[in-house]
PDB file of C-alpha atoms in Angstrom:
ATOM      1  CA  UNK A 264      -8.238  11.667 -20.024  1.00 60.00           C
ATOM      2  CA  UNK A 265     -11.393  11.859 -22.086  1.00 63.00           C
ATOM      3  CA  UNK A 266     -14.476  12.138 -19.877  1.00 90.00           C
ATOM      4  CA  UNK A 267     -17.121  12.055 -22.595  1.00 94.00           C
ATOM      5  CA  UNK A 268     -16.299   9.231 -24.962  1.00 94.00           C
ATOM      6  CA  UNK A 269     -17.998   8.621 -28.255  1.00 95.00           C
ATOM      7  CA  UNK A 270     -17.694   5.490 -30.336  1.00 91.00           C
ATOM      8  CA  UNK A 271     -16.948   5.022 -33.074  1.00 92.00           C
ATOM      9  CA  UNK A 272     -15.146   8.173 -34.234  1.00 92.00           C
ATOM     10  CA  UNK A 273     -16.143   7.418 -37.826  1.00 95.00           C
ATOM     11  CA  UNK A 274     -19.124   5.377 -38.950  1.00 96.00           C
ATOM     12  CA  UNK A 275     -20.090   4.453 -42.460  1.00 95.00           C
ATOM     13  CA  UNK A 276     -23.464   2.882 -43.128  1.00 94.00           C
ATOM     14  CA  UNK A 277     -25.668   2.167 -46.090  1.00 95.00           C
ATOM     15  CA  UNK A 278     -28.757   4.078 -47.024  1.00 95.00           C
ATOM     16  CA  UNK A 279     -31.632   2.692 -44.958  1.00 95.00           C
ATOM     17  CA  UNK A 280     -29.474   0.454 -42.753  1.00 96.00           C
ATOM     18  CA  UNK A 281     -29.996   1.090 -39.013  1.00 96.00           C
ATOM     19  CA  UNK A 282     -27.038   2.466 -37.134  1.00 96.00           C
ATOM     20  CA  UNK A 283     -26.297   3.066 -33.451  1.00 97.00           C
ATOM     21  CA  UNK A 284     -23.866   5.608 -32.062  1.00 97.00           C
ATOM     22  CA  UNK A 285     -22.721   5.410 -28.469  1.00 97.00           C
ATOM     23  CA  UNK A 286     -21.654   7.856 -25.811  1.00 97.00           C
ATOM     24  CA  UNK A 287     -20.288   7.179 -22.359  1.00 96.00           C
ATOM     25  CA  UNK A 288     -19.253   9.509 -19.572  1.00 96.00           C
ATOM     26  CA  UNK A 289     -17.130   9.189 -16.465  1.00 93.00           C
ATOM     27  CA  UNK A 290     -18.363  12.450 -14.962  1.00 90.00           C
ATOM     28  CA  UNK A 291     -21.531  11.068 -13.370  1.00 92.00           C
ATOM     29  CA  UNK A 292     -23.445  13.965 -14.890  1.00 93.00           C
ATOM     30  CA  UNK A 293     -27.215  13.962 -14.737  1.00 94.00           C
ATOM     31  CA  UNK A 294     -27.868  15.308 -18.215  1.00 94.00           C
ATOM     32  CA  UNK A 295     -26.804  13.854 -21.551  1.00 95.00           C
ATOM     33  CA  UNK A 296     -27.441  15.493 -24.925  1.00 95.00           C
ATOM     34  CA  UNK A 297     -27.236  14.535 -28.579  1.00 96.00           C
ATOM     35  CA  UNK A 298     -26.506  17.168 -31.225  1.00 95.00           C
ATOM     36  CA  UNK A 299     -26.310  16.943 -34.988  1.00 96.00           C
ATOM     37  CA  UNK A 300     -23.793  19.179 -36.734  1.00 92.00           C
ATOM     38  CA  UNK A 301     -23.771  19.312 -40.509  1.00 92.00           C
ATOM     39  CA  UNK A 302     -20.899  20.760 -42.468  1.00 88.00           C
ATOM     40  CA  UNK A 303     -20.401  24.492 -41.853  1.00 83.00           C
ATOM     41  CA  UNK A 304     -23.481  24.635 -39.640  1.00 87.00           C
ATOM     42  CA  UNK A 305     -24.069  25.113 -35.941  1.00 88.00           C
ATOM     43  CA  UNK A 306     -24.736  22.095 -33.716  1.00 90.00           C
ATOM     44  CA  UNK A 307     -28.463  21.398 -33.443  1.00 92.00           C
ATOM     45  CA  UNK A 308     -29.968  19.705 -30.405  1.00 92.00           C
ATOM     46  CA  UNK A 309     -31.826  16.486 -31.182  1.00 95.00           C
ATOM     47  CA  UNK A 310     -32.817  15.434 -27.659  1.00 93.00           C
ATOM     48  CA  UNK A 311     -31.551  15.132 -24.132  1.00 93.00           C
ATOM     49  CA  UNK A 312     -32.004  13.015 -21.030  1.00 94.00           C
ATOM     50  CA  UNK A 313     -32.284  14.460 -17.569  1.00 92.00           C
ATOM     51  CA  UNK A 314     -31.602  11.309 -15.579  1.00 92.00           C
ATOM     52  CA  UNK A 315     -34.127   8.940 -17.135  1.00 92.00           C
ATOM     53  CA  UNK A 316     -36.458  11.646 -18.403  1.00 92.00           C
ATOM     54  CA  UNK A 317     -36.313  11.890 -22.170  1.00 93.00           C
ATOM     55  CA  UNK A 318     -36.805  15.297 -23.815  1.00 91.00           C
ATOM     56  CA  UNK A 319     -37.240  15.306 -27.564  1.00 92.00           C
ATOM     57  CA  UNK A 320     -36.940  18.466 -29.645  1.00 90.00           C
ATOM     58  CA  UNK A 321     -40.078  19.210 -31.633  1.00 88.00           C
ATOM     59  CA  UNK A 322     -38.273  19.189 -34.973  1.00 90.00           C
ATOM     60  CA  UNK A 323     -36.234  16.020 -34.428  1.00 94.00           C
ATOM     61  CA  UNK A 324     -37.243  13.489 -37.091  1.00 94.00           C
ATOM     62  CA  UNK A 325     -38.951  10.293 -35.927  1.00 93.00           C
ATOM     63  CA  UNK A 326     -36.101   8.424 -37.563  1.00 94.00           C
ATOM     64  CA  UNK A 327     -33.898   9.416 -34.609  1.00 97.00           C
ATOM     65  CA  UNK A 328     -34.292   7.729 -31.246  1.00 96.00           C
ATOM     66  CA  UNK A 329     -32.264   7.514 -28.095  1.00 97.00           C
ATOM     67  CA  UNK A 330     -31.732   5.190 -25.160  1.00 96.00           C
ATOM     68  CA  UNK A 331     -30.099   5.758 -21.814  1.00 97.00           C
ATOM     69  CA  UNK A 332     -29.843   2.428 -20.009  1.00 96.00           C
ATOM     70  CA  UNK A 333     -27.861   3.863 -17.103  1.00 95.00           C
ATOM     71  CA  UNK A 334     -26.183   7.094 -15.949  1.00 94.00           C
ATOM     72  CA  UNK A 335     -22.994   6.458 -17.882  1.00 95.00           C
ATOM     73  CA  UNK A 336     -24.264   5.484 -21.319  1.00 96.00           C
ATOM     74  CA  UNK A 337     -26.486   7.039 -23.938  1.00 97.00           C
ATOM     75  CA  UNK A 338     -27.168   5.763 -27.470  1.00 97.00           C
ATOM     76  CA  UNK A 339     -28.388   7.424 -30.629  1.00 97.00           C
ATOM     77  CA  UNK A 340     -30.294   5.114 -32.969  1.00 97.00           C
ATOM     78  CA  UNK A 341     -31.018   6.103 -36.548  1.00 97.00           C
ATOM     79  CA  UNK A 342     -33.602   3.659 -37.839  1.00 95.00           C
ATOM     80  CA  UNK A 343     -33.357   4.265 -41.567  1.00 95.00           C
ATOM     81  CA  UNK A 344     -30.556   6.679 -42.378  1.00 96.00           C
ATOM     82  CA  UNK A 345     -30.967   8.886 -45.396  1.00 95.00           C
ATOM     83  CA  UNK A 346     -28.289  10.793 -47.263  1.00 94.00           C
ATOM     84  CA  UNK A 347     -29.325  13.937 -45.420  1.00 94.00           C
ATOM     85  CA  UNK A 348     -28.387  12.368 -42.098  1.00 96.00           C
ATOM     86  CA  UNK A 349     -24.691  12.447 -42.901  1.00 96.00           C
ATOM     87  CA  UNK A 350     -23.211  14.688 -40.238  1.00 96.00           C
ATOM     88  CA  UNK A 351     -21.099  14.891 -37.115  1.00 94.00           C
ATOM     89  CA  UNK A 352     -23.048  13.667 -34.093  1.00 96.00           C
ATOM     90  CA  UNK A 353     -21.989  15.213 -30.823  1.00 95.00           C
ATOM     91  CA  UNK A 354     -22.741  13.930 -27.359  1.00 96.00           C
ATOM     92  CA  UNK A 355     -22.550  16.329 -24.419  1.00 95.00           C
ATOM     93  CA  UNK A 356     -23.093  16.093 -20.690  1.00 95.00           C
ATOM     94  CA  UNK A 357     -23.727  18.540 -17.890  1.00 93.00           C
ATOM     95  CA  UNK A 358     -23.994  18.105 -14.163  1.00 91.00           C
ATOM     96  CA  UNK A 359     -27.420  19.662 -14.274  1.00 86.00           C
ATOM     97  CA  UNK A 360     -29.342  22.001 -16.508  1.00 79.00           C
ATOM     98  CA  UNK A 361     -27.642  25.142 -15.202  1.00 80.00           C
ATOM     99  CA  UNK A 362     -24.084  23.906 -15.728  1.00 86.00           C
ATOM    100  CA  UNK A 363     -21.940  24.105 -18.876  1.00 89.00           C
ATOM    101  CA  UNK A 364     -22.211  21.282 -21.356  1.00 91.00           C
ATOM    102  CA  UNK A 365     -19.057  19.308 -22.095  1.00 92.00           C
ATOM    103  CA  UNK A 366     -18.727  17.600 -25.437  1.00 93.00           C
ATOM    104  CA  UNK A 367     -17.239  14.349 -26.647  1.00 93.00           C
ATOM    105  CA  UNK A 368     -15.111  14.231 -29.789  1.00 91.00           C
ATOM    106  CA  UNK A 369     -18.081  13.286 -31.941  1.00 93.00           C
ATOM    107  CA  UNK A 370     -18.903  10.548 -34.423  1.00 96.00           C
ATOM    108  CA  UNK A 371     -18.736  11.458 -38.077  1.00 95.00           C
ATOM    109  CA  UNK A 372     -21.440   9.514 -39.906  1.00 96.00           C
ATOM    110  CA  UNK A 373     -21.280   8.873 -43.630  1.00 96.00           C
ATOM    111  CA  UNK A 374     -24.114   7.337 -45.657  1.00 95.00           C
ATOM    112  CA  UNK A 375     -23.391   5.347 -48.799  1.00 92.00           C
TER     113      UNK A 375
ATOM    114  CA  UNK B 136     -37.721  32.254 -33.058  1.00 84.00           C
ATOM    115  CA  UNK B 137     -34.546  31.913 -31.017  1.00 89.00           C
ATOM    116  CA  UNK B 138     -31.375  32.900 -32.824  1.00 92.00           C
ATOM    117  CA  UNK B 139     -27.716  33.592 -32.186  1.00 95.00           C
ATOM    118  CA  UNK B 140     -25.703  35.589 -34.712  1.00 96.00           C
ATOM    119  CA  UNK B 141     -21.931  35.749 -34.743  1.00 97.00           C
ATOM    120  CA  UNK B 142     -19.657  38.141 -36.561  1.00 96.00           C
ATOM    121  CA  UNK B 143     -17.445  38.198 -38.403  1.00 96.00           C
ATOM    122  CA  UNK B 144     -17.967  34.868 -40.143  1.00 95.00           C
ATOM    123  CA  UNK B 145     -14.237  34.531 -40.624  1.00 96.00           C
ATOM    124  CA  UNK B 146     -11.121  36.412 -39.683  1.00 96.00           C
ATOM    125  CA  UNK B 147      -7.477  36.165 -40.654  1.00 97.00           C
ATOM    126  CA  UNK B 148      -4.880  37.771 -38.392  1.00 97.00           C
ATOM    127  CA  UNK B 149      -1.162  37.535 -37.695  1.00 97.00           C
ATOM    128  CA  UNK B 150       0.410  36.183 -34.564  1.00 97.00           C
ATOM    129  CA  UNK B 151       0.449  38.783 -31.825  1.00 97.00           C
ATOM    130  CA  UNK B 152      -2.688  40.569 -32.992  1.00 97.00           C
ATOM    131  CA  UNK B 153      -5.685  41.115 -30.736  1.00 97.00           C
ATOM    132  CA  UNK B 154      -9.089  39.979 -31.976  1.00 98.00           C
ATOM    133  CA  UNK B 155     -12.653  40.603 -30.876  1.00 98.00           C
ATOM    134  CA  UNK B 156     -15.400  38.194 -31.786  1.00 98.00           C
ATOM    135  CA  UNK B 157     -19.021  39.251 -31.551  1.00 98.00           C
ATOM    136  CA  UNK B 158     -22.182  37.438 -30.593  1.00 98.00           C
ATOM    137  CA  UNK B 159     -25.721  38.773 -30.478  1.00 97.00           C
ATOM    138  CA  UNK B 160     -28.623  36.699 -29.278  1.00 96.00           C
ATOM    139  CA  UNK B 161     -32.380  36.501 -29.056  1.00 95.00           C
ATOM    140  CA  UNK B 162     -33.163  33.548 -26.824  1.00 92.00           C
ATOM    141  CA  UNK B 163     -36.357  33.089 -24.875  1.00 88.00           C
ATOM    142  CA  UNK B 164     -35.989  32.204 -21.199  1.00 88.00           C
ATOM    143  CA  UNK B 165     -32.365  33.214 -21.572  1.00 91.00           C
ATOM    144  CA  UNK B 166     -30.219  31.849 -18.766  1.00 91.00           C
ATOM    145  CA  UNK B 167     -26.605  32.176 -19.882  1.00 93.00           C
ATOM    146  CA  UNK B 168     -24.258  32.701 -22.806  1.00 96.00           C
ATOM    147  CA  UNK B 169     -21.522  30.184 -23.537  1.00 96.00           C
ATOM    148  CA  UNK B 170     -18.410  30.316 -25.677  1.00 97.00           C
ATOM    149  CA  UNK B 171     -16.776  27.230 -27.139  1.00 96.00           C
ATOM    150  CA  UNK B 172     -13.668  26.644 -29.241  1.00 96.00           C
ATOM    151  CA  UNK B 173     -13.977  24.021 -31.957  1.00 92.00           C
ATOM    152  CA  UNK B 174     -10.931  22.685 -33.731  1.00 89.00           C
ATOM    153  CA  UNK B 175     -11.166  19.493 -35.699  1.00 79.00           C
ATOM    154  CA  UNK B 176     -13.129  17.694 -33.051  1.00 77.00           C
ATOM    155  CA  UNK B 177     -15.824  18.603 -30.572  1.00 80.00           C
ATOM    156  CA  UNK B 178     -16.377  22.025 -29.053  1.00 88.00           C
ATOM    157  CA  UNK B 179     -14.251  22.778 -26.009  1.00 92.00           C
ATOM    158  CA  UNK B 180     -15.863  24.876 -23.294  1.00 93.00           C
ATOM    159  CA  UNK B 181     -14.349  28.332 -22.738  1.00 96.00           C
ATOM    160  CA  UNK B 182     -16.730  30.518 -20.744  1.00 96.00           C
ATOM    161  CA  UNK B 183     -20.217  30.669 -19.336  1.00 94.00           C
ATOM    162  CA  UNK B 184     -21.606  34.150 -18.695  1.00 95.00           C
ATOM    163  CA  UNK B 185     -24.720  34.782 -16.658  1.00 93.00           C
ATOM    164  CA  UNK B 186     -24.315  38.337 -15.358  1.00 90.00           C
ATOM    165  CA  UNK B 187     -23.966  41.562 -17.289  1.00 91.00           C
ATOM    166  CA  UNK B 188     -20.757  43.555 -17.133  1.00 90.00           C
ATOM    167  CA  UNK B 189     -18.613  41.004 -15.335  1.00 91.00           C
ATOM    168  CA  UNK B 190     -15.589  40.048 -17.375  1.00 94.00           C
ATOM    169  CA  UNK B 191     -14.390  36.477 -17.290  1.00 95.00           C
ATOM    170  CA  UNK B 192     -10.742  35.794 -18.075  1.00 96.00           C
ATOM    171  CA  UNK B 193      -8.683  32.756 -18.835  1.00 96.00           C
ATOM    172  CA  UNK B 194      -5.126  33.508 -19.871  1.00 96.00           C
ATOM    173  CA  UNK B 195      -5.215  35.532 -23.078  1.00 97.00           C
ATOM    174  CA  UNK B 196      -8.952  35.028 -23.508  1.00 98.00           C
ATOM    175  CA  UNK B 197     -11.659  37.157 -21.943  1.00 98.00           C
ATOM    176  CA  UNK B 198     -15.364  37.593 -22.425  1.00 98.00           C
ATOM    177  CA  UNK B 199     -18.160  39.838 -21.258  1.00 97.00           C
ATOM    178  CA  UNK B 200     -21.941  39.852 -21.521  1.00 96.00           C
ATOM    179  CA  UNK B 201     -24.351  42.748 -22.000  1.00 95.00           C
ATOM    180  CA  UNK B 202     -27.840  41.514 -21.155  1.00 92.00           C
ATOM    181  CA  UNK B 203     -29.416  44.861 -21.971  1.00 94.00           C
ATOM    182  CA  UNK B 204     -28.062  44.916 -25.517  1.00 93.00           C
ATOM    183  CA  UNK B 205     -28.229  41.090 -25.855  1.00 95.00           C
ATOM    184  CA  UNK B 206     -24.598  40.951 -26.831  1.00 96.00           C
ATOM    185  CA  UNK B 207     -21.349  39.277 -25.882  1.00 97.00           C
ATOM    186  CA  UNK B 208     -17.764  39.607 -27.038  1.00 98.00           C
ATOM    187  CA  UNK B 209     -14.800  37.265 -26.852  1.00 98.00           C
ATOM    188  CA  UNK B 210     -11.372  38.878 -26.854  1.00 98.00           C
ATOM    189  CA  UNK B 211      -8.122  37.099 -27.604  1.00 98.00           C
ATOM    190  CA  UNK B 212      -4.912  39.036 -27.031  1.00 98.00           C
ATOM    191  CA  UNK B 213      -1.452  38.194 -28.397  1.00 97.00           C
ATOM    192  CA  UNK B 214      -2.912  35.568 -30.705  1.00 98.00           C
ATOM    193  CA  UNK B 215      -0.985  32.397 -31.487  1.00 97.00           C
ATOM    194  CA  UNK B 216      -1.331  29.907 -34.324  1.00 96.00           C
ATOM    195  CA  UNK B 217      -2.867  27.495 -31.820  1.00 96.00           C
ATOM    196  CA  UNK B 218      -5.798  29.868 -31.446  1.00 97.00           C
ATOM    197  CA  UNK B 219      -6.868  29.023 -34.997  1.00 97.00           C
ATOM    198  CA  UNK B 220     -10.306  27.411 -34.698  1.00 96.00           C
ATOM    199  CA  UNK B 221     -14.007  28.035 -35.007  1.00 95.00           C
ATOM    200  CA  UNK B 222     -15.368  29.932 -32.024  1.00 97.00           C
ATOM    201  CA  UNK B 223     -18.964  29.124 -31.228  1.00 96.00           C
ATOM    202  CA  UNK B 224     -21.314  31.212 -29.160  1.00 97.00           C
ATOM    203  CA  UNK B 225     -24.455  29.648 -27.688  1.00 95.00           C
ATOM    204  CA  UNK B 226     -27.410  30.982 -25.758  1.00 94.00           C
ATOM    205  CA  UNK B 227     -28.835  28.764 -23.054  1.00 91.00           C
ATOM    206  CA  UNK B 228     -32.593  28.529 -23.465  1.00 84.00           C
ATOM    207  CA  UNK B 229     -33.424  27.854 -19.858  1.00 78.00           C
ATOM    208  CA  UNK B 230     -36.355  26.033 -18.404  1.00 70.00           C
ATOM    209  CA  UNK B 231     -37.245  22.414 -18.911  1.00 66.00           C
ATOM    210  CA  UNK B 232     -35.717  22.098 -22.360  1.00 65.00           C
ATOM    211  CA  UNK B 233     -32.254  23.340 -21.405  1.00 69.00           C
ATOM    212  CA  UNK B 234     -31.378  23.891 -25.029  1.00 83.00           C
ATOM    213  CA  UNK B 235     -28.221  25.555 -26.357  1.00 90.00           C
ATOM    214  CA  UNK B 236     -28.910  27.718 -29.397  1.00 91.00           C
ATOM    215  CA  UNK B 237     -25.650  27.911 -31.306  1.00 93.00           C
ATOM    216  CA  UNK B 238     -24.452  30.512 -33.732  1.00 94.00           C
ATOM    217  CA  UNK B 239     -22.694  29.336 -36.886  1.00 91.00           C
ATOM    218  CA  UNK B 240     -19.367  30.400 -35.464  1.00 94.00           C
ATOM    219  CA  UNK B 241     -16.445  32.623 -36.366  1.00 96.00           C
ATOM    220  CA  UNK B 242     -13.572  30.940 -38.172  1.00 96.00           C
ATOM    221  CA  UNK B 243     -10.329  32.430 -36.883  1.00 97.00           C
ATOM    222  CA  UNK B 244      -7.085  31.820 -38.740  1.00 97.00           C
ATOM    223  CA  UNK B 245      -3.883  33.040 -37.090  1.00 97.00           C
ATOM    224  CA  UNK B 246      -0.951  33.213 -39.468  1.00 96.00           C
ATOM    225  CA  UNK B 247       2.678  33.032 -38.304  1.00 94.00           C
TER     226      UNK B 247
END
């Protein structure tokens, strides 16, 4: 059974139209991460939550925000998607910072 | 700047062959080296290596870390078509940021 669940699997949105991607976990892990993976590139960390503490990467655009209302859920909000934001968005969790990260199946985002 | 370099970029072998995938890293506050297998979906965790010279094995897969030479290898023996995937190596940038620095991966194709 999937333990890191991302919805939807595929998302299509219009240029400039806000979009929210969701991630839930049944592992009760403390840490949740969001990565962006563009075609033929390595996953790139956008930000992560350690419990309720938000940690943003220095080069993550302001257009990207995240919310973690409780342990199980984490959301990625893209306020005004541009064509360059088309990518696979991966959510991962780990029990704590020293443990391996486990990934969901990802949401593939397309921008029209 | 942190970086992880994998080689070769791609590899085509026949079933039954043995392959060795390479990963070199320069990661500040290095804590561990992780290997993932990525098929059409999200990366699947294979190994986490923290100590030099200790081989980790899982079935036909094995991996080892050399912290002096900043290098890791992933071996797959008796390859099968199901081993076809992208294999990602990532260095764990320890400390507060807990960031995985991914390489761009090695695309392995196993032909019948």
